[in-house]
Amino acid sequence: MSLSHQQKVYIPKDVRSNQYITAEIKVTDALLAHYPDHNTCYQTLSHAIFNLAEQEELYNVHVITNDKLPVVRFHTEAYCFPTAEQIIFFYNPEYHEAQSLHSKDDYRARKIRIVFLATGEDIRINSADFHIKVQSFLAKLMPQLPEKNLTIKIRDHQHLSYDLFAKAKGNKESYGYKLRSISDRYKARKCPLPEGHGSLCYVTVKLPLSRKLKRAMLPEDTNDFTPLYQKLEDAFIQATSAKQLKQIAMVANGLTPLVRNSKYEQVEGTDEVQMLGFDPNVEEQQFIRHWDGNHLVETVNFTIAAGVKDCKDGGLGRYLNRVEDALKNLTSELGLDKSREELIVRFHQHISYQKPAL
């Protein structure tokens, strides 16, 4: 097999592409001092943000001032579901547009978070253009802020999601992706990024614990689910180790996994979110487990992070091919019915950097 072929990964043609960018502004006493109260501050700034976004052709923009974490997923209909700690946005980039302020009365936010959801067609192809629009937006917004000593943290999130079992269901058409890092793609599109920007690539998979799977791994009438989780963990480690995938995690505690670069960010959990910290520069095994044999969950989350070497010189295609091979071995070991069950693979690419004050 040629090196060029190895660098490509063949993904079903009905793959879904998502991109969203967040800009975080820390709320300071100095910023709030320019307004009668923080409610007025958030209303005034959101009005300016929405007006400027319209001018910059950014058509799906949300301002979050209740410190909830945005989570973005594809859906044929537009929904926004708030939980105690998260705001989950479901939307179709081809059709849905919005401008919304998500706030809480008499609450002082730690951050004002602006969320830009990509719209239109060919999201991945146009990702650099979308980022340039957001950069232009922020360059014009910052002089309008009454406080000049503010920095903005920018995060660019991009996902490809598809069913690993698409071919078994008759979906034979695929497209060969020669995956590249965001920085390489943006450089080719003349979208500048700071030298010190952080980056992270990883794959997440949610495995539903079906009745069939539980029956195969658990004795009847038991309240100890340790054998189930231990068998899943052992099979996951064996499958990934065989493909030299060393940065992995298994979460089965009912929390939403959130991946961060542990080299740059403090990693802590919350009541809803399980933080997973990987350092892509470390070549040793990094295995993170979070499960409790006393509690049965509906879904087990698996995460496989890419190392620095995986992201260079066309390595992402080889990395995702190894991930797919590992997942296919895992699901074969578990005896999943590929023609009836669905296993959604989400390939994540993130970058982050700070835009300094004027």
Coordinates of N, CA, C and O in Angstrom, one line a residue, residues 161-247:
S161 N -18.4 13.5 12.0 CA -19.1 12.4 12.6 C -19.7 11.5 11.6 O -20.3 11.9 10.6
Y162 N -19.6 10.2 11.9 CA -20.2 9.2 10.9 C -20.3 7.8 11.6 O -19.7 7.6 12.7
D163 N -21.1 7.0 11.0 CA -21.4 5.7 11.6 C -20.3 4.7 11.1 O -20.1 4.5 9.9
L164 N -19.6 4.1 12.1 CA -18.6 3.1 11.7 C -19.1 1.9 11.0 O -18.4 1.3 10.2
F165 N -20.4 1.7 11.1 CA -21.0 0.5 10.5 C -21.8 0.9 9.2 O -22.7 0.1 8.8
A166 N -21.5 2.0 8.6 CA -22.3 2.5 7.5 C -22.3 1.4 6.3 O -23.4 1.2 5.7
K167 N -21.2 0.8 6.0 CA -21.1 -0.2 4.9 C -22.0 -1.4 5.2 O -22.7 -1.9 4.3
A168 N -22.1 -1.8 6.4 CA -22.9 -3.0 6.8 C -24.4 -2.7 6.6 O -25.2 -3.6 6.5
K169 N -24.7 -1.4 6.6 CA -26.1 -1.0 6.4 C -26.4 -0.7 4.9 O -27.5 -0.1 4.6
G170 N -25.5 -0.9 4.0 CA -25.7 -0.7 2.6 C -25.2 0.6 2.1 O -25.3 0.9 0.9
N171 N -24.6 1.4 3.0 CA -24.0 2.7 2.5 C -22.6 2.5 2.0 O -21.7 2.6 2.8
K172 N -22.5 2.2 0.8 CA -21.2 1.8 0.2 C -20.3 3.0 -0.2 O -19.1 2.9 -0.4
E173 N -20.9 4.2 -0.5 CA -20.2 5.3 -1.0 C -19.3 5.9 0.1 O -19.8 6.2 1.2
S174 N -18.1 6.2 -0.3 CA -17.2 6.9 0.7 C -16.3 7.9 0.0 O -16.3 7.9 -1.3
Y175 N -15.7 8.7 0.7 CA -14.8 9.8 0.2 C -13.5 9.7 0.9 O -13.4 9.6 2.1
G176 N -12.4 9.8 0.1 CA -11.1 9.7 0.7 C -10.6 11.0 1.3 O -10.4 12.0 0.5
Y177 N -10.4 11.2 2.6 CA -10.0 12.4 3.2 C -8.5 12.3 3.5 O -8.0 11.3 4.2
K178 N -7.7 13.2 3.0 CA -6.3 13.3 3.4 C -6.3 14.4 4.6 O -6.1 15.6 4.3
L179 N -6.5 13.9 5.8 CA -6.7 14.8 6.9 C -5.4 15.6 7.2 O -4.3 15.1 7.2
R180 N -5.6 16.9 7.5 CA -4.5 17.7 7.9 C -4.8 18.5 9.1 O -6.0 18.7 9.5
S181 N -3.8 18.9 9.8 CA -4.1 19.7 11.1 C -4.8 21.0 10.7 O -4.6 21.5 9.5
I182 N -5.5 21.6 11.6 CA -6.1 22.9 11.4 C -5.1 24.0 10.9 O -5.3 24.7 10.0
S183 N -4.0 24.0 11.6 CA -2.9 25.0 11.3 C -2.4 24.9 9.9 O -2.2 25.9 9.2
D184 N -2.2 23.7 9.4 CA -1.8 23.4 8.0 C -2.8 23.9 7.0 O -2.5 24.5 6.0
R185 N -4.1 23.5 7.3 CA -5.2 23.9 6.4 C -5.3 25.4 6.4 O -5.5 26.0 5.3
Y186 N -5.2 26.1 7.6 CA -5.4 27.5 7.6 C -4.3 28.3 7.0 O -4.5 29.3 6.3
K187 N -3.1 27.7 7.1 CA -1.9 28.3 6.5 C -2.1 28.4 5.0 O -1.8 29.3 4.3
A188 N -2.6 27.3 4.4 CA -2.8 27.2 3.0 C -3.9 28.1 2.5 O -3.9 28.6 1.3
R189 N -4.8 28.5 3.4 CA -5.9 29.4 3.1 C -5.6 30.8 3.5 O -6.5 31.7 3.5
K190 N -4.4 31.1 3.9 CA -3.9 32.4 4.4 C -4.8 33.0 5.5 O -5.2 34.1 5.6
C191 N -5.0 32.1 6.5 CA -5.6 32.4 7.7 C -4.6 32.4 8.8 O -4.2 31.3 9.3
P192 N -4.1 33.5 9.3 CA -3.0 33.5 10.3 C -3.4 33.0 11.7 O -4.5 33.4 12.2
L193 N -2.6 32.2 12.3 CA -2.7 31.8 13.7 C -1.5 32.1 14.5 O -0.4 32.1 14.0
P194 N -1.6 32.5 15.8 CA -0.5 32.8 16.6 C 0.5 31.6 16.7 O 0.0 30.4 16.7
E195 N 1.8 31.9 16.8 CA 2.7 30.8 16.9 C 2.4 29.9 18.1 O 2.6 28.7 18.1
G196 N 2.0 30.5 19.2 CA 1.8 29.7 20.4 C 0.5 29.1 20.6 O 0.1 28.7 21.7
H197 N -0.3 28.9 19.5 CA -1.6 28.3 19.7 C -1.6 26.9 20.1 O -0.7 26.1 19.7
G198 N -2.5 26.5 20.9 CA -2.6 25.1 21.3 C -3.5 24.3 20.4 O -4.4 24.8 19.7
S199 N -3.3 23.0 20.3 CA -4.1 22.1 19.4 C -4.3 20.8 20.0 O -3.4 20.3 20.8
L200 N -5.4 20.1 19.6 CA -5.7 18.8 20.2 C -6.6 18.1 19.2 O -7.5 18.7 18.6
C201 N -6.3 16.8 18.9 CA -7.1 16.0 18.1 C -7.4 14.7 18.8 O -6.6 14.1 19.5
Y202 N -8.7 14.3 18.7 CA -9.1 13.0 19.4 C -10.4 12.5 18.7 O -11.1 13.2 18.0
V203 N -10.7 11.3 19.1 CA -11.9 10.6 18.6 C -12.7 10.2 19.8 O -12.1 9.7 20.8
T204 N -14.0 10.4 19.8 CA -14.9 10.0 20.8 C -15.9 9.0 20.2 O -16.4 9.2 19.1
V205 N -16.3 8.0 21.0 CA -17.3 7.1 20.6 C -18.2 6.8 21.8 O -17.7 6.6 22.9
K206 N -19.5 6.8 21.6 CA -20.5 6.4 22.6 C -21.0 5.0 22.3 O -21.6 4.8 21.3
L207 N -20.8 4.1 23.3 CA -21.3 2.7 23.1 C -22.5 2.5 24.0 O -22.4 2.5 25.3
P208 N -23.7 2.4 23.5 CA -24.9 2.1 24.3 C -24.8 0.7 24.9 O -24.4 -0.2 24.2
L209 N -25.2 0.6 26.2 CA -25.1 -0.7 26.8 C -26.5 -1.3 26.6 O -27.4 -1.2 27.4
S210 N -26.6 -2.1 25.5 CA -27.8 -2.7 25.1 C -28.1 -3.9 26.1 O -27.2 -4.4 26.8
R211 N -29.4 -4.4 26.0 CA -29.8 -5.5 26.9 C -28.9 -6.7 26.5 O -28.5 -7.5 27.3
K212 N -28.7 -6.9 25.2 CA -27.9 -8.0 24.7 C -26.5 -8.0 25.3 O -25.9 -9.0 25.7
L213 N -25.9 -6.8 25.3 CA -24.5 -6.7 25.8 C -24.4 -7.0 27.3 O -23.5 -7.7 27.8
K214 N -25.4 -6.5 28.0 CA -25.4 -6.7 29.5 C -25.6 -8.2 29.8 O -25.0 -8.7 30.7
R215 N -26.5 -8.8 29.0 CA -26.8 -10.2 29.3 C -25.5 -11.1 29.0 O -25.3 -12.1 29.7
A216 N -24.7 -10.7 28.0 CA -23.6 -11.5 27.7 C -22.5 -11.3 28.7 O -21.6 -12.2 28.8
M217 N -22.4 -10.2 29.5 CA -21.3 -9.9 30.3 C -21.6 -10.0 31.8 O -20.7 -9.9 32.6
L218 N -22.9 -10.0 32.2 CA -23.3 -10.0 33.6 C -24.1 -11.2 34.0 O -24.9 -11.7 33.2
P219 N -23.9 -11.7 35.2 CA -24.8 -12.7 35.7 C -26.2 -12.1 36.0 O -26.3 -10.8 36.1
E220 N -27.2 -12.9 36.1 CA -28.5 -12.4 36.3 C -28.7 -11.9 37.8 O -28.0 -12.3 38.7
D221 N -29.6 -10.9 37.9 CA -30.0 -10.4 39.2 C -28.7 -9.9 40.0 O -28.5 -10.4 41.2
T222 N -27.9 -9.1 39.4 CA -26.7 -8.6 40.2 C -26.8 -7.1 40.3 O -27.3 -6.4 39.4
N223 N -26.3 -6.6 41.3 CA -26.1 -5.1 41.5 C -24.6 -4.7 41.4 O -24.3 -3.5 41.7
D224 N -23.8 -5.6 41.1 CA -22.4 -5.4 40.9 C -22.0 -5.4 39.4 O -22.1 -6.5 38.8
F225 N -21.8 -4.2 38.8 CA -21.6 -4.1 37.4 C -20.1 -4.1 37.1 O -19.7 -3.8 35.9
T226 N -19.2 -4.4 38.0 CA -17.8 -4.4 37.8 C -17.4 -5.3 36.7 O -16.5 -5.0 35.8
P227 N -17.9 -6.6 36.6 CA -17.5 -7.5 35.5 C -17.8 -6.9 34.1 O -17.0 -7.0 33.2
L228 N -18.9 -6.2 34.0 CA -19.2 -5.6 32.7 C -18.2 -4.5 32.3 O -17.6 -4.5 31.2
Y229 N -17.9 -3.6 33.3 CA -17.0 -2.5 33.0 C -15.6 -3.0 32.8 O -14.8 -2.5 32.0
Q230 N -15.2 -4.0 33.6 CA -13.8 -4.5 33.5 C -13.6 -5.2 32.2 O -12.6 -5.1 31.5
K231 N -14.6 -6.0 31.7 CA -14.5 -6.6 30.4 C -14.4 -5.6 29.3 O -13.6 -5.8 28.3
L232 N -15.2 -4.5 29.4 CA -15.1 -3.5 28.4 C -13.8 -2.8 28.4 O -13.2 -2.5 27.3
E233 N -13.3 -2.5 29.6 CA -12.0 -1.9 29.7 C -10.9 -2.7 29.1 O -10.0 -2.2 28.4
D234 N -10.9 -4.0 29.5 CA -9.8 -4.9 29.0 C -9.9 -5.0 27.5 O -8.8 -5.0 26.8
A235 N -11.1 -5.1 26.9 CA -11.2 -5.2 25.5 C -10.8 -3.9 24.8 O -10.1 -4.0 23.7
F236 N -11.1 -2.8 25.4 CA -10.7 -1.5 24.8 C -9.2 -1.3 24.9 O -8.6 -0.9 23.9
I237 N -8.6 -1.6 26.0 CA -7.1 -1.5 26.1 C -6.4 -2.4 25.1 O -5.4 -2.1 24.4
Q238 N -6.9 -3.7 25.0 CA -6.3 -4.6 24.1 C -6.4 -4.1 22.6 O -5.4 -4.2 21.9
A239 N -7.6 -3.6 22.2 CA -7.8 -3.2 20.9 C -6.9 -2.0 20.5 O -6.4 -1.9 19.4
T240 N -6.8 -1.0 21.4 CA -6.0 0.2 21.1 C -4.5 -0.1 21.2 O -3.8 0.5 20.4
S241 N -4.1 -0.9 22.2 CA -2.7 -1.2 22.3 C -2.2 -1.9 21.1 O -1.0 -1.7 20.6
A242 N -3.0 -2.7 20.4 CA -2.6 -3.5 19.2 C -2.3 -2.5 18.1 O -1.6 -2.8 17.1
K243 N -2.9 -1.3 18.1 CA -2.7 -0.3 17.1 C -1.8 0.9 17.6 O -1.8 1.9 16.9
Q244 N -1.1 0.7 18.7 CA -0.2 1.7 19.2 C -0.9 3.0 19.5 O -0.4 4.1 19.2
L245 N -2.1 2.9 20.0 CA -2.9 4.1 20.4 C -2.7 4.2 22.0 O -3.3 3.4 22.7
K246 N -2.0 5.2 22.5 CA -1.6 5.2 23.9 C -2.3 6.2 24.7 O -2.3 6.1 26.0
Q247 N -3.0 7.1 24.2 CA -3.7 8.1 25.0 C -5.2 7.9 24.9 O -5.9 8.3 24.0

